[in-house]
PDB file of C-alpha atoms in Angstrom:
ATOM      1  CA  MET A   1     157.290  52.377  22.262  1.00  0.00           C
ATOM      2  CA  LEU A   2     158.311  50.684  18.703  1.00  0.00           C
ATOM      3  CA  VAL A   3     158.056  53.409  15.745  1.00  0.00           C
ATOM      4  CA  PRO A   4     154.906  53.069  14.010  1.00  0.00           C
ATOM      5  CA  ARG A   5     154.492  53.314  10.553  1.00  0.00           C
ATOM      6  CA  SER A   6     152.965  56.448  10.697  1.00  0.00           C
ATOM      7  CA  LEU A   7     155.777  58.116  11.855  1.00  0.00           C
ATOM      8  CA  ALA A   8     158.715  56.584   9.675  1.00  0.00           C
ATOM      9  CA  GLY A   9     160.766  59.142   8.178  1.00  0.00           C
ATOM     10  CA  GLN A  10     159.687  61.645  10.941  1.00  0.00           C
ATOM     11  CA  ARG A  11     162.336  64.213  12.809  1.00  0.00           C
ATOM     12  CA  LEU A  12     162.725  62.356  16.097  1.00  0.00           C
ATOM     13  CA  ASP A  13     161.895  65.916  18.103  1.00  0.00           C
ATOM     14  CA  ARG A  14     158.863  66.002  15.939  1.00  0.00           C
ATOM     15  CA  ALA A  15     157.426  62.483  16.648  1.00  0.00           C
ATOM     16  CA  VAL A  16     158.686  63.221  20.612  1.00  0.00           C
ATOM     17  CA  ALA A  17     156.605  65.996  20.741  1.00  0.00           C
ATOM     18  CA  LEU A  18     153.420  64.260  18.868  1.00  0.00           C
ATOM     19  CA  LEU A  19     153.600  61.140  20.724  1.00  0.00           C
ATOM     20  CA  LEU A  20     154.314  62.734  24.710  1.00  0.00           C
ATOM     21  CA  ASN A  21     151.357  65.884  23.354  1.00  0.00           C
ATOM     22  CA  VAL A  22     154.180  68.424  24.602  1.00  0.00           C
ATOM     23  CA  SER A  23     155.585  71.589  22.020  1.00  0.00           C
ATOM     24  CA  ARG A  24     158.316  70.949  20.169  1.00  0.00           C
ATOM     25  CA  ALA A  25     160.438  73.258  21.938  1.00  0.00           C
ATOM     26  CA  GLN A  26     159.844  71.015  24.636  1.00  0.00           C
ATOM     27  CA  ALA A  27     160.195  68.051  22.594  1.00  0.00           C
ATOM     28  CA  THR A  28     163.798  69.966  21.744  1.00  0.00           C
ATOM     29  CA  GLY A  29     164.704  70.176  25.283  1.00  0.00           C
ATOM     30  CA  LEU A  30     163.965  66.139  26.382  1.00  0.00           C
ATOM     31  CA  VAL A  31     166.291  65.452  23.116  1.00  0.00           C
ATOM     32  CA  SER A  32     169.293  67.732  23.700  1.00  0.00           C
ATOM     33  CA  ASP A  33     169.117  66.574  27.209  1.00  0.00           C
ATOM     34  CA  GLY A  34     169.351  63.135  26.261  1.00  0.00           C
ATOM     35  CA  ARG A  35     166.401  62.493  28.224  1.00  0.00           C
ATOM     36  CA  VAL A  36     165.478  60.268  24.292  1.00  0.00           C
ATOM     37  CA  LYS A  37     167.165  56.932  23.078  1.00  0.00           C
ATOM     38  CA  VAL A  38     166.420  54.991  19.885  1.00  0.00           C
ATOM     39  CA  ASP A  39     167.221  51.442  19.951  1.00  0.00           C
ATOM     40  CA  GLY A  40     169.096  52.055  23.153  1.00  0.00           C
ATOM     41  CA  VAL A  41     170.765  54.567  22.411  1.00  0.00           C
ATOM     42  CA  ALA A  42     170.833  58.241  23.436  1.00  0.00           C
ATOM     43  CA  VAL A  43     169.976  60.465  20.482  1.00  0.00           C
ATOM     44  CA  ARG A  44     170.436  64.314  20.634  1.00  0.00           C
ATOM     45  CA  ILE A  45     170.160  65.129  17.174  1.00  0.00           C
ATOM     46  CA  ARG A  46     166.769  66.222  16.990  1.00  0.00           C
ATOM     47  CA  HIS A  47     165.884  66.068  13.081  1.00  0.00           C
ATOM     48  CA  GLN A  48     167.399  62.658  12.617  1.00  0.00           C
ATOM     49  CA  PRO A  49     165.032  60.433  10.617  1.00  0.00           C
ATOM     50  CA  LEU A  50     163.037  57.968  12.446  1.00  0.00           C
ATOM     51  CA  ARG A  51     162.525  54.070  10.691  1.00  0.00           C
ATOM     52  CA  GLU A  52     159.168  51.985  11.782  1.00  0.00           C
ATOM     53  CA  GLY A  53     159.818  49.725  13.710  1.00  0.00           C
ATOM     54  CA  GLN A  54     162.556  50.960  15.524  1.00  0.00           C
ATOM     55  CA  HIS A  55     162.461  50.697  19.747  1.00  0.00           C
ATOM     56  CA  LEU A  56     162.336  55.081  20.960  1.00  0.00           C
ATOM     57  CA  GLU A  57     162.636  55.562  24.642  1.00  0.00           C
ATOM     58  CA  VAL A  58     161.844  58.939  26.767  1.00  0.00           C
ATOM     59  CA  THR A  59     162.963  59.864  30.300  1.00  0.00           C
ATOM     60  CA  LEU A  60     160.779  62.672  31.649  1.00  0.00           C
ATOM     61  CA  PRO A  61     162.376  65.210  34.054  1.00  0.00           C
ATOM     62  CA  GLY A  62     160.396  65.184  37.948  1.00  0.00           C
ATOM     63  CA  ARG A  63     159.158  67.588  39.572  1.00  0.00           C
ATOM     64  CA  PRO A  64     161.938  70.513  40.426  1.00  0.00           C
ATOM     65  CA  ALA A  65     161.816  71.153  43.174  1.00  0.00           C
ATOM     66  CA  ALA A  66     161.235  74.217  44.613  1.00  0.00           C
ATOM     67  CA  LEU A  67     163.627  77.366  44.132  1.00  0.00           C
ATOM     68  CA  ALA A  68     165.418  78.726  47.187  1.00  0.00           C
ATOM     69  CA  PRO A  69     165.688  82.509  47.637  1.00  0.00           C
ATOM     70  CA  ASP A  70     168.930  83.133  47.389  1.00  0.00           C
ATOM     71  CA  PRO A  71     169.896  87.588  47.934  1.00  0.00           C
ATOM     72  CA  SER A  72     173.778  87.168  48.334  1.00  0.00           C
ATOM     73  CA  VAL A  73     173.495  86.517  44.740  1.00  0.00           C
ATOM     74  CA  PRO A  74     174.635  90.014  42.873  1.00  0.00           C
ATOM     75  CA  TYR A  75     173.068  91.866  40.251  1.00  0.00           C
ATOM     76  CA  ASP A  76     171.582  94.977  39.332  1.00  0.00           C
ATOM     77  CA  VAL A  77     168.273  96.643  38.726  1.00  0.00           C
ATOM     78  CA  VAL A  78     168.659  98.716  35.717  1.00  0.00           C
ATOM     79  CA  LEU A  79     164.888  99.508  35.060  1.00  0.00           C
ATOM     80  CA  GLU A  80     162.282  98.000  37.401  1.00  0.00           C
ATOM     81  CA  ASP A  81     158.435  98.878  36.852  1.00  0.00           C
ATOM     82  CA  PRO A  82     155.551  96.214  36.587  1.00  0.00           C
ATOM     83  CA  ASP A  83     155.309  94.412  33.959  1.00  0.00           C
ATOM     84  CA  LEU A  84     159.448  93.484  33.430  1.00  0.00           C
ATOM     85  CA  LEU A  85     162.996  93.699  34.554  1.00  0.00           C
ATOM     86  CA  VAL A  86     166.785  94.903  32.905  1.00  0.00           C
ATOM     87  CA  ILE A  87     169.086  93.546  35.027  1.00  0.00           C
ATOM     88  CA  ASP A  88     172.737  93.613  34.566  1.00  0.00           C
ATOM     89  CA  LYS A  89     174.698  90.151  35.454  1.00  0.00           C
ATOM     90  CA  PRO A  90     178.321  90.351  36.590  1.00  0.00           C
ATOM     91  CA  PRO A  91     180.504  87.578  34.825  1.00  0.00           C
ATOM     92  CA  GLY A  92     180.707  84.463  36.993  1.00  0.00           C
ATOM     93  CA  VAL A  93     176.712  84.391  38.026  1.00  0.00           C
ATOM     94  CA  SER A  94     174.718  81.466  35.834  1.00  0.00           C
ATOM     95  CA  VAL A  95     171.149  82.877  34.571  1.00  0.00           C
ATOM     96  CA  HIS A  96     169.479  80.103  35.951  1.00  0.00           C
ATOM     97  CA  PRO A  97     169.937  76.405  37.391  1.00  0.00           C
ATOM     98  CA  GLY A  98     171.367  73.549  34.797  1.00  0.00           C
ATOM     99  CA  ALA A  99     173.615  70.490  34.740  1.00  0.00           C
ATOM    100  CA  GLY A 100     175.761  71.072  37.652  1.00  0.00           C
ATOM    101  CA  GLN A 101     174.606  74.381  39.040  1.00  0.00           C
ATOM    102  CA  ALA A 102     171.569  74.129  41.408  1.00  0.00           C
ATOM    103  CA  SER A 103     172.239  76.799  43.314  1.00  0.00           C
ATOM    104  CA  GLY A 104     173.885  80.566  43.297  1.00  0.00           C
ATOM    105  CA  THR A 105     172.452  81.224  39.658  1.00  0.00           C
ATOM    106  CA  LEU A 106     170.541  84.932  39.321  1.00  0.00           C
ATOM    107  CA  VAL A 107     166.871  83.176  38.915  1.00  0.00           C
ATOM    108  CA  HIS A 108     167.704  82.439  42.703  1.00  0.00           C
ATOM    109  CA  GLY A 109     168.747  86.484  43.763  1.00  0.00           C
ATOM    110  CA  LEU A 110     165.844  87.493  42.007  1.00  0.00           C
ATOM    111  CA  LEU A 111     162.939  85.283  44.011  1.00  0.00           C
ATOM    112  CA  ALA A 112     164.434  86.495  47.290  1.00  0.00           C
ATOM    113  CA  ARG A 113     163.701  90.531  45.903  1.00  0.00           C
ATOM    114  CA  TYR A 114     160.723  89.795  43.244  1.00  0.00           C
ATOM    115  CA  PRO A 115     158.853  86.623  44.798  1.00  0.00           C
ATOM    116  CA  GLU A 116     156.135  87.090  42.885  1.00  0.00           C
ATOM    117  CA  LEU A 117     158.328  85.415  40.090  1.00  0.00           C
ATOM    118  CA  ALA A 118     157.732  81.938  41.566  1.00  0.00           C
ATOM    119  CA  GLU A 119     153.964  82.469  40.270  1.00  0.00           C
ATOM    120  CA  LEU A 120     155.129  83.110  36.509  1.00  0.00           C
ATOM    121  CA  PRO A 121     155.052  79.117  35.483  1.00  0.00           C
ATOM    122  CA  SER A 122     152.112  78.057  37.111  1.00  0.00           C
ATOM    123  CA  ALA A 123     149.890  80.897  35.457  1.00  0.00           C
ATOM    124  CA  GLY A 124     151.588  79.212  31.950  1.00  0.00           C
ATOM    125  CA  ALA A 125     154.648  81.358  31.685  1.00  0.00           C
ATOM    126  CA  GLY A 126     158.111  79.989  31.293  1.00  0.00           C
ATOM    127  CA  ASP A 127     159.344  76.677  32.890  1.00  0.00           C
ATOM    128  CA  PRO A 128     159.474  76.523  37.168  1.00  0.00           C
ATOM    129  CA  SER A 129     163.526  76.126  36.434  1.00  0.00           C
ATOM    130  CA  ARG A 130     163.822  79.689  35.225  1.00  0.00           C
ATOM    131  CA  PRO A 131     160.554  81.852  36.213  1.00  0.00           C
ATOM    132  CA  GLY A 132     160.130  85.310  34.335  1.00  0.00           C
ATOM    133  CA  ILE A 133     163.259  84.449  32.231  1.00  0.00           C
ATOM    134  CA  VAL A 134     163.034  85.009  28.449  1.00  0.00           C
ATOM    135  CA  HIS A 135     166.211  84.688  27.308  1.00  0.00           C
ATOM    136  CA  ARG A 136     169.835  83.700  28.848  1.00  0.00           C
ATOM    137  CA  ILE A 137     173.807  84.741  28.550  1.00  0.00           C
ATOM    138  CA  ASP A 138     176.707  82.995  29.376  1.00  0.00           C
ATOM    139  CA  ARG A 139     177.920  82.267  32.936  1.00  0.00           C
ATOM    140  CA  ASP A 140     180.873  84.221  32.203  1.00  0.00           C
ATOM    141  CA  THR A 141     179.574  86.578  29.951  1.00  0.00           C
ATOM    142  CA  SER A 142     178.667  89.916  31.587  1.00  0.00           C
ATOM    143  CA  GLY A 143     175.470  91.972  30.930  1.00  0.00           C
ATOM    144  CA  LEU A 144     171.927  93.240  30.126  1.00  0.00           C
ATOM    145  CA  LEU A 145     168.908  90.769  29.916  1.00  0.00           C
ATOM    146  CA  VAL A 146     165.188  91.363  30.068  1.00  0.00           C
ATOM    147  CA  VAL A 147     162.665  89.745  32.297  1.00  0.00           C
ATOM    148  CA  ALA A 148     158.789  89.501  32.182  1.00  0.00           C
ATOM    149  CA  ARG A 149     157.530  90.589  35.781  1.00  0.00           C
ATOM    150  CA  THR A 150     153.887  89.281  34.719  1.00  0.00           C
ATOM    151  CA  PRO A 151     152.487  85.747  31.957  1.00  0.00           C
ATOM    152  CA  ALA A 152     151.446  88.683  29.601  1.00  0.00           C
ATOM    153  CA  ALA A 153     154.614  90.766  29.036  1.00  0.00           C
ATOM    154  CA  TYR A 154     156.580  86.747  29.515  1.00  0.00           C
ATOM    155  CA  HIS A 155     154.719  85.931  26.373  1.00  0.00           C
ATOM    156  CA  ALA A 156     154.748  89.344  24.793  1.00  0.00           C
ATOM    157  CA  LEU A 157     158.435  89.442  25.490  1.00  0.00           C
ATOM    158  CA  ARG A 158     159.095  85.796  24.304  1.00  0.00           C
ATOM    159  CA  GLN A 159     157.186  87.004  20.617  1.00  0.00           C
ATOM    160  CA  ALA A 160     159.555  89.418  20.347  1.00  0.00           C
ATOM    161  CA  ILE A 161     161.943  87.803  20.627  1.00  0.00           C
ATOM    162  CA  ASP A 162     161.035  85.139  18.369  1.00  0.00           C
ATOM    163  CA  GLU A 163     160.177  87.983  15.218  1.00  0.00           C
ATOM    164  CA  HIS A 164     163.466  89.400  16.358  1.00  0.00           C
ATOM    165  CA  ARG A 165     161.890  92.451  17.383  1.00  0.00           C
ATOM    166  CA  VAL A 166     164.794  92.675  20.506  1.00  0.00           C
ATOM    167  CA  GLU A 167     167.749  94.635  19.521  1.00  0.00           C
ATOM    168  CA  ARG A 168     170.561  92.532  21.553  1.00  0.00           C
ATOM    169  CA  THR A 169     173.725  94.088  20.925  1.00  0.00           C
ATOM    170  CA  TYR A 170     177.401  93.590  22.160  1.00  0.00           C
ATOM    171  CA  LEU A 171     181.373  94.285  22.788  1.00  0.00           C
ATOM    172  CA  ALA A 172     183.625  91.605  22.156  1.00  0.00           C
ATOM    173  CA  LEU A 173     187.701  91.052  21.925  1.00  0.00           C
ATOM    174  CA  VAL A 174     188.851  88.737  19.879  1.00  0.00           C
ATOM    175  CA  HIS A 175     191.804  87.826  17.842  1.00  0.00           C
ATOM    176  CA  GLY A 176     192.758  88.892  14.280  1.00  0.00           C
ATOM    177  CA  GLN A 177     191.844  91.616  11.723  1.00  0.00           C
ATOM    178  CA  PRO A 178     188.405  90.691  10.712  1.00  0.00           C
ATOM    179  CA  GLU A 179     187.103  93.239   8.098  1.00  0.00           C
ATOM    180  CA  ASP A 180     185.207  97.239   9.064  1.00  0.00           C
ATOM    181  CA  ARG A 181     182.102  95.564   9.057  1.00  0.00           C
ATOM    182  CA  GLY A 182     179.856  92.679   8.599  1.00  0.00           C
ATOM    183  CA  LEU A 183     177.463  89.832   8.776  1.00  0.00           C
ATOM    184  CA  VAL A 184     178.170  85.769   9.945  1.00  0.00           C
ATOM    185  CA  ASP A 185     175.442  83.935   8.482  1.00  0.00           C
ATOM    186  CA  ALA A 186     176.134  80.359   9.489  1.00  0.00           C
ATOM    187  CA  PRO A 187     173.321  77.587  11.086  1.00  0.00           C
ATOM    188  CA  ILE A 188     174.468  76.291  14.601  1.00  0.00           C
ATOM    189  CA  GLY A 189     173.497  73.124  16.126  1.00  0.00           C
ATOM    190  CA  ARG A 190     175.110  70.759  19.164  1.00  0.00           C
ATOM    191  CA  SER A 191     178.670  70.220  18.059  1.00  0.00           C
ATOM    192  CA  LEU A 192     178.498  66.375  16.725  1.00  0.00           C
ATOM    193  CA  ARG A 193     182.109  65.613  17.485  1.00  0.00           C
ATOM    194  CA  HIS A 194     181.974  67.903  20.696  1.00  0.00           C
ATOM    195  CA  PRO A 195     178.043  67.655  23.216  1.00  0.00           C
ATOM    196  CA  ASP A 196     179.370  70.194  25.191  1.00  0.00           C
ATOM    197  CA  ARG A 197     179.884  73.065  22.560  1.00  0.00           C
ATOM    198  CA  MET A 198     178.392  73.887  19.901  1.00  0.00           C
ATOM    199  CA  ALA A 199     179.356  74.373  16.021  1.00  0.00           C
ATOM    200  CA  VAL A 200     178.701  75.793  12.681  1.00  0.00           C
ATOM    201  CA  GLN A 201     177.181  73.273  10.920  1.00  0.00           C
ATOM    202  CA  ALA A 202     174.037  72.079   7.732  1.00  0.00           C
ATOM    203  CA  GLY A 203     171.963  71.364   9.823  1.00  0.00           C
ATOM    204  CA  GLY A 204     171.824  73.817  12.969  1.00  0.00           C
ATOM    205  CA  ARG A 205     169.208  76.513  13.308  1.00  0.00           C
ATOM    206  CA  PRO A 206     168.942  79.750  11.147  1.00  0.00           C
ATOM    207  CA  SER A 207     171.720  82.402  13.554  1.00  0.00           C
ATOM    208  CA  ARG A 208     172.479  86.132  12.101  1.00  0.00           C
ATOM    209  CA  SER A 209     175.547  87.900  13.435  1.00  0.00           C
ATOM    210  CA  TRP A 210     176.298  91.905  12.195  1.00  0.00           C
ATOM    211  CA  PHE A 211     179.700  92.877  13.354  1.00  0.00           C
ATOM    212  CA  GLU A 212     181.320  96.262  12.529  1.00  0.00           C
ATOM    213  CA  VAL A 213     185.100  97.299  13.878  1.00  0.00           C
ATOM    214  CA  LEU A 214     185.494 100.365  16.959  1.00  0.00           C
ATOM    215  CA  ALA A 215     188.899  99.269  17.175  1.00  0.00           C
ATOM    216  CA  ARG A 216     192.248  97.623  16.605  1.00  0.00           C
ATOM    217  CA  TYR A 217     194.803  96.904  18.573  1.00  0.00           C
ATOM    218  CA  ASP A 218     198.628  95.624  17.504  1.00  0.00           C
ATOM    219  CA  GLU A 219     200.024  95.049  21.164  1.00  0.00           C
ATOM    220  CA  PRO A 220     200.727  92.535  22.620  1.00  0.00           C
ATOM    221  CA  ARG A 221     198.339  90.790  20.042  1.00  0.00           C
ATOM    222  CA  SER A 222     196.747  91.592  16.779  1.00  0.00           C
ATOM    223  CA  LEU A 223     193.055  91.672  17.914  1.00  0.00           C
ATOM    224  CA  ALA A 224     189.886  93.820  17.197  1.00  0.00           C
ATOM    225  CA  LEU A 225     187.216  95.346  19.544  1.00  0.00           C
ATOM    226  CA  LEU A 226     183.825  94.589  17.527  1.00  0.00           C
ATOM    227  CA  ARG A 227     180.466  96.072  18.293  1.00  0.00           C
ATOM    228  CA  VAL A 228     178.201  92.796  17.181  1.00  0.00           C
ATOM    229  CA  THR A 229     174.324  92.977  16.998  1.00  0.00           C
ATOM    230  CA  LEU A 230     172.944  89.637  17.263  1.00  0.00           C
ATOM    231  CA  GLU A 231     169.381  89.179  14.791  1.00  0.00           C
ATOM    232  CA  THR A 232     169.304  85.412  16.421  1.00  0.00           C
ATOM    233  CA  GLY A 233     169.903  84.329  19.570  1.00  0.00           C
ATOM    234  CA  ARG A 234     171.660  80.796  19.921  1.00  0.00           C
ATOM    235  CA  THR A 235     173.508  79.766  22.364  1.00  0.00           C
ATOM    236  CA  HIS A 236     176.899  80.515  22.156  1.00  0.00           C
ATOM    237  CA  GLN A 237     175.937  82.259  18.654  1.00  0.00           C
ATOM    238  CA  ILE A 238     178.950  85.602  18.966  1.00  0.00           C
ATOM    239  CA  ARG A 239     181.375  82.887  20.276  1.00  0.00           C
ATOM    240  CA  VAL A 240     180.397  80.339  17.601  1.00  0.00           C
ATOM    241  CA  HIS A 241     180.623  82.464  15.103  1.00  0.00           C
ATOM    242  CA  MET A 242     183.468  84.625  15.088  1.00  0.00           C
ATOM    243  CA  ALA A 243     185.442  81.501  15.692  1.00  0.00           C
ATOM    244  CA  ALA A 244     184.000  79.792  12.393  1.00  0.00           C
ATOM    245  CA  ILE A 245     185.824  83.192  11.093  1.00  0.00           C
ATOM    246  CA  GLY A 246     188.761  82.666  12.556  1.00  0.00           C
ATOM    247  CA  HIS A 247     188.363  85.551  14.853  1.00  0.00           C
ATOM    248  CA  PRO A 248     187.326  84.132  17.941  1.00  0.00           C
ATOM    249  CA  VAL A 249     186.577  85.883  21.364  1.00  0.00           C
ATOM    250  CA  VAL A 250     190.045  86.388  23.266  1.00  0.00           C
ATOM    251  CA  GLY A 251     189.919  84.316  26.575  1.00  0.00           C
ATOM    252  CA  ASP A 252     187.127  82.020  25.199  1.00  0.00           C
ATOM    253  CA  ARG A 253     188.555  78.711  26.581  1.00  0.00           C
ATOM    254  CA  ARG A 254     185.880  76.894  24.899  1.00  0.00           C
ATOM    255  CA  TYR A 255     185.869  78.221  21.298  1.00  0.00           C
ATOM    256  CA  GLY A 256     189.111  80.475  21.797  1.00  0.00           C
ATOM    257  CA  ARG A 257     192.801  80.267  21.309  1.00  0.00           C
ATOM    258  CA  ALA A 258     194.820  79.100  24.624  1.00  0.00           C
ATOM    259  CA  GLY A 259     197.292  81.895  26.103  1.00  0.00           C
ATOM    260  CA  ASP A 260     195.492  84.913  27.028  1.00  0.00           C
ATOM    261  CA  GLN A 261     195.044  84.996  30.442  1.00  0.00           C
ATOM    262  CA  ARG A 262     198.698  84.560  30.477  1.00  0.00           C
ATOM    263  CA  ILE A 263     199.598  87.222  27.873  1.00  0.00           C
ATOM    264  CA  LEU A 264     196.626  89.545  28.027  1.00  0.00           C
ATOM    265  CA  GLY A 265     195.213  89.056  31.787  1.00  0.00           C
ATOM    266  CA  ALA A 266     191.556  87.855  30.417  1.00  0.00           C
ATOM    267  CA  ALA A 267     190.311  85.909  32.925  1.00  0.00           C
ATOM    268  CA  ARG A 268     187.197  84.982  30.632  1.00  0.00           C
ATOM    269  CA  GLN A 269     186.445  85.821  26.958  1.00  0.00           C
ATOM    270  CA  TRP A 270     186.525  89.239  26.597  1.00  0.00           C
ATOM    271  CA  LEU A 271     182.636  89.406  26.297  1.00  0.00           C
ATOM    272  CA  HIS A 272     179.419  91.537  27.196  1.00  0.00           C
ATOM    273  CA  ALA A 273     176.203  92.357  26.567  1.00  0.00           C
ATOM    274  CA  SER A 274     176.119  96.594  26.638  1.00  0.00           C
ATOM    275  CA  GLU A 275     173.011  97.618  25.014  1.00  0.00           C
ATOM    276  CA  LEU A 276     169.752  96.405  24.827  1.00  0.00           C
ATOM    277  CA  ALA A 277     166.278  98.028  23.271  1.00  0.00           C
ATOM    278  CA  LEU A 278     162.966  97.013  22.896  1.00  0.00           C
ATOM    279  CA  ALA A 279     158.944  97.983  22.231  1.00  0.00           C
ATOM    280  CA  HIS A 280     157.808  97.514  25.888  1.00  0.00           C
ATOM    281  CA  PRO A 281     155.653  95.068  26.241  1.00  0.00           C
ATOM    282  CA  ALA A 282     152.891  96.678  28.172  1.00  0.00           C
ATOM    283  CA  ASP A 283     152.169  99.702  25.677  1.00  0.00           C
ATOM    284  CA  SER A 284     155.191  99.097  23.065  1.00  0.00           C
ATOM    285  CA  ARG A 285     156.517 102.110  23.443  1.00  0.00           C
ATOM    286  CA  PRO A 286     160.292 102.134  22.679  1.00  0.00           C
ATOM    287  CA  PHE A 287     163.088 101.749  25.853  1.00  0.00           C
ATOM    288  CA  TRP A 288     166.936 101.229  25.597  1.00  0.00           C
ATOM    289  CA  ALA A 289     169.129 100.620  28.355  1.00  0.00           C
ATOM    290  CA  LYS A 290     173.310 100.392  28.222  1.00  0.00           C
ATOM    291  CA  SER A 291     175.473  98.953  30.601  1.00  0.00           C
ATOM    292  CA  PRO A 292     178.618 100.398  31.090  1.00  0.00           C
ATOM    293  CA  LEU A 293     182.310  98.167  30.377  1.00  0.00           C
ATOM    294  CA  PRO A 294     183.123  96.406  33.777  1.00  0.00           C
ATOM    295  CA  ALA A 295     187.070  96.392  34.842  1.00  0.00           C
ATOM    296  CA  ASP A 296     187.704  93.705  34.230  1.00  0.00           C
ATOM    297  CA  LEU A 297     187.934  93.723  30.747  1.00  0.00           C
ATOM    298  CA  ARG A 298     188.464  98.175  30.751  1.00  0.00           C
ATOM    299  CA  ALA A 299     192.290  96.547  32.157  1.00  0.00           C
ATOM    300  CA  VAL A 300     192.472  94.004  28.835  1.00  0.00           C
ATOM    301  CA  LEU A 301     192.001  96.908  26.398  1.00  0.00           C
ATOM    302  CA  GLU A 302     193.795  99.535  28.778  1.00  0.00           C
ATOM    303  CA  ALA A 303     196.778  96.912  28.410  1.00  0.00           C
ATOM    304  CA  CYS A 304     196.246  96.460  24.437  1.00  0.00           C
ATOM    305  CA  ARG A 305     197.856  99.579  22.255  1.00  0.00           C
TER     306      ARG A 305
END
């Protein structure tokens, strides 16, 4: 369709949301997935303004195939009640299906043990490809995440996350010697130079990471162990923020430094979602969970001094 005068100057994501009668989040997802073309070119910058007369084309995704439960997917259940689960995810497991990952995800494993999760999307609670998932951690990051088991819990947990009432704390080993404690307050968005990466940029979403140094090391490199608390939860937030201030996460192949595996034995990014604290969605009682440091990350620390 041609962009009418009434939408001239509107952001791309807002225009798509208005035209398709979908939420802004769904429109943003279509843009991020490259499903929106302006004058024949896929545009991934959601805040790009439109001009009258431009040709706008949106390709809608097909109905997702039913997810096949997979009992072989590894994970630990830290807490389980009728409303939610707290899961300790091992490294190497993606949270949900995505580009290049159609099977073997945490979602497939959860459905094998909790088949009722598959009914949540039909009740208006989340995406069919990620039933029960209210937040995620990277494939090669280990640690805690919370999963909703009912529609009410899903909406309550999503609201709590959006309002920054879920405290997510990570342990991160980084290069260099940052100050004892600090705040990285820098917006994050899709990199304009590398579409498969995120970056600090003026047009990104507000992003805040608090950190404090727990330990410092001189050998085999200058390193620091950090406790990082997220105020927001953007894609790759800690990895992008720490790289932006000159202290990339050890073992991070996308935003970090070369040679970590050879020198430190860090086969993945040294990042662990260690603590999770929130108010229970059913009765607001506080609860807290902690995950022990995995053996591979402990081994890297033991090699440092």
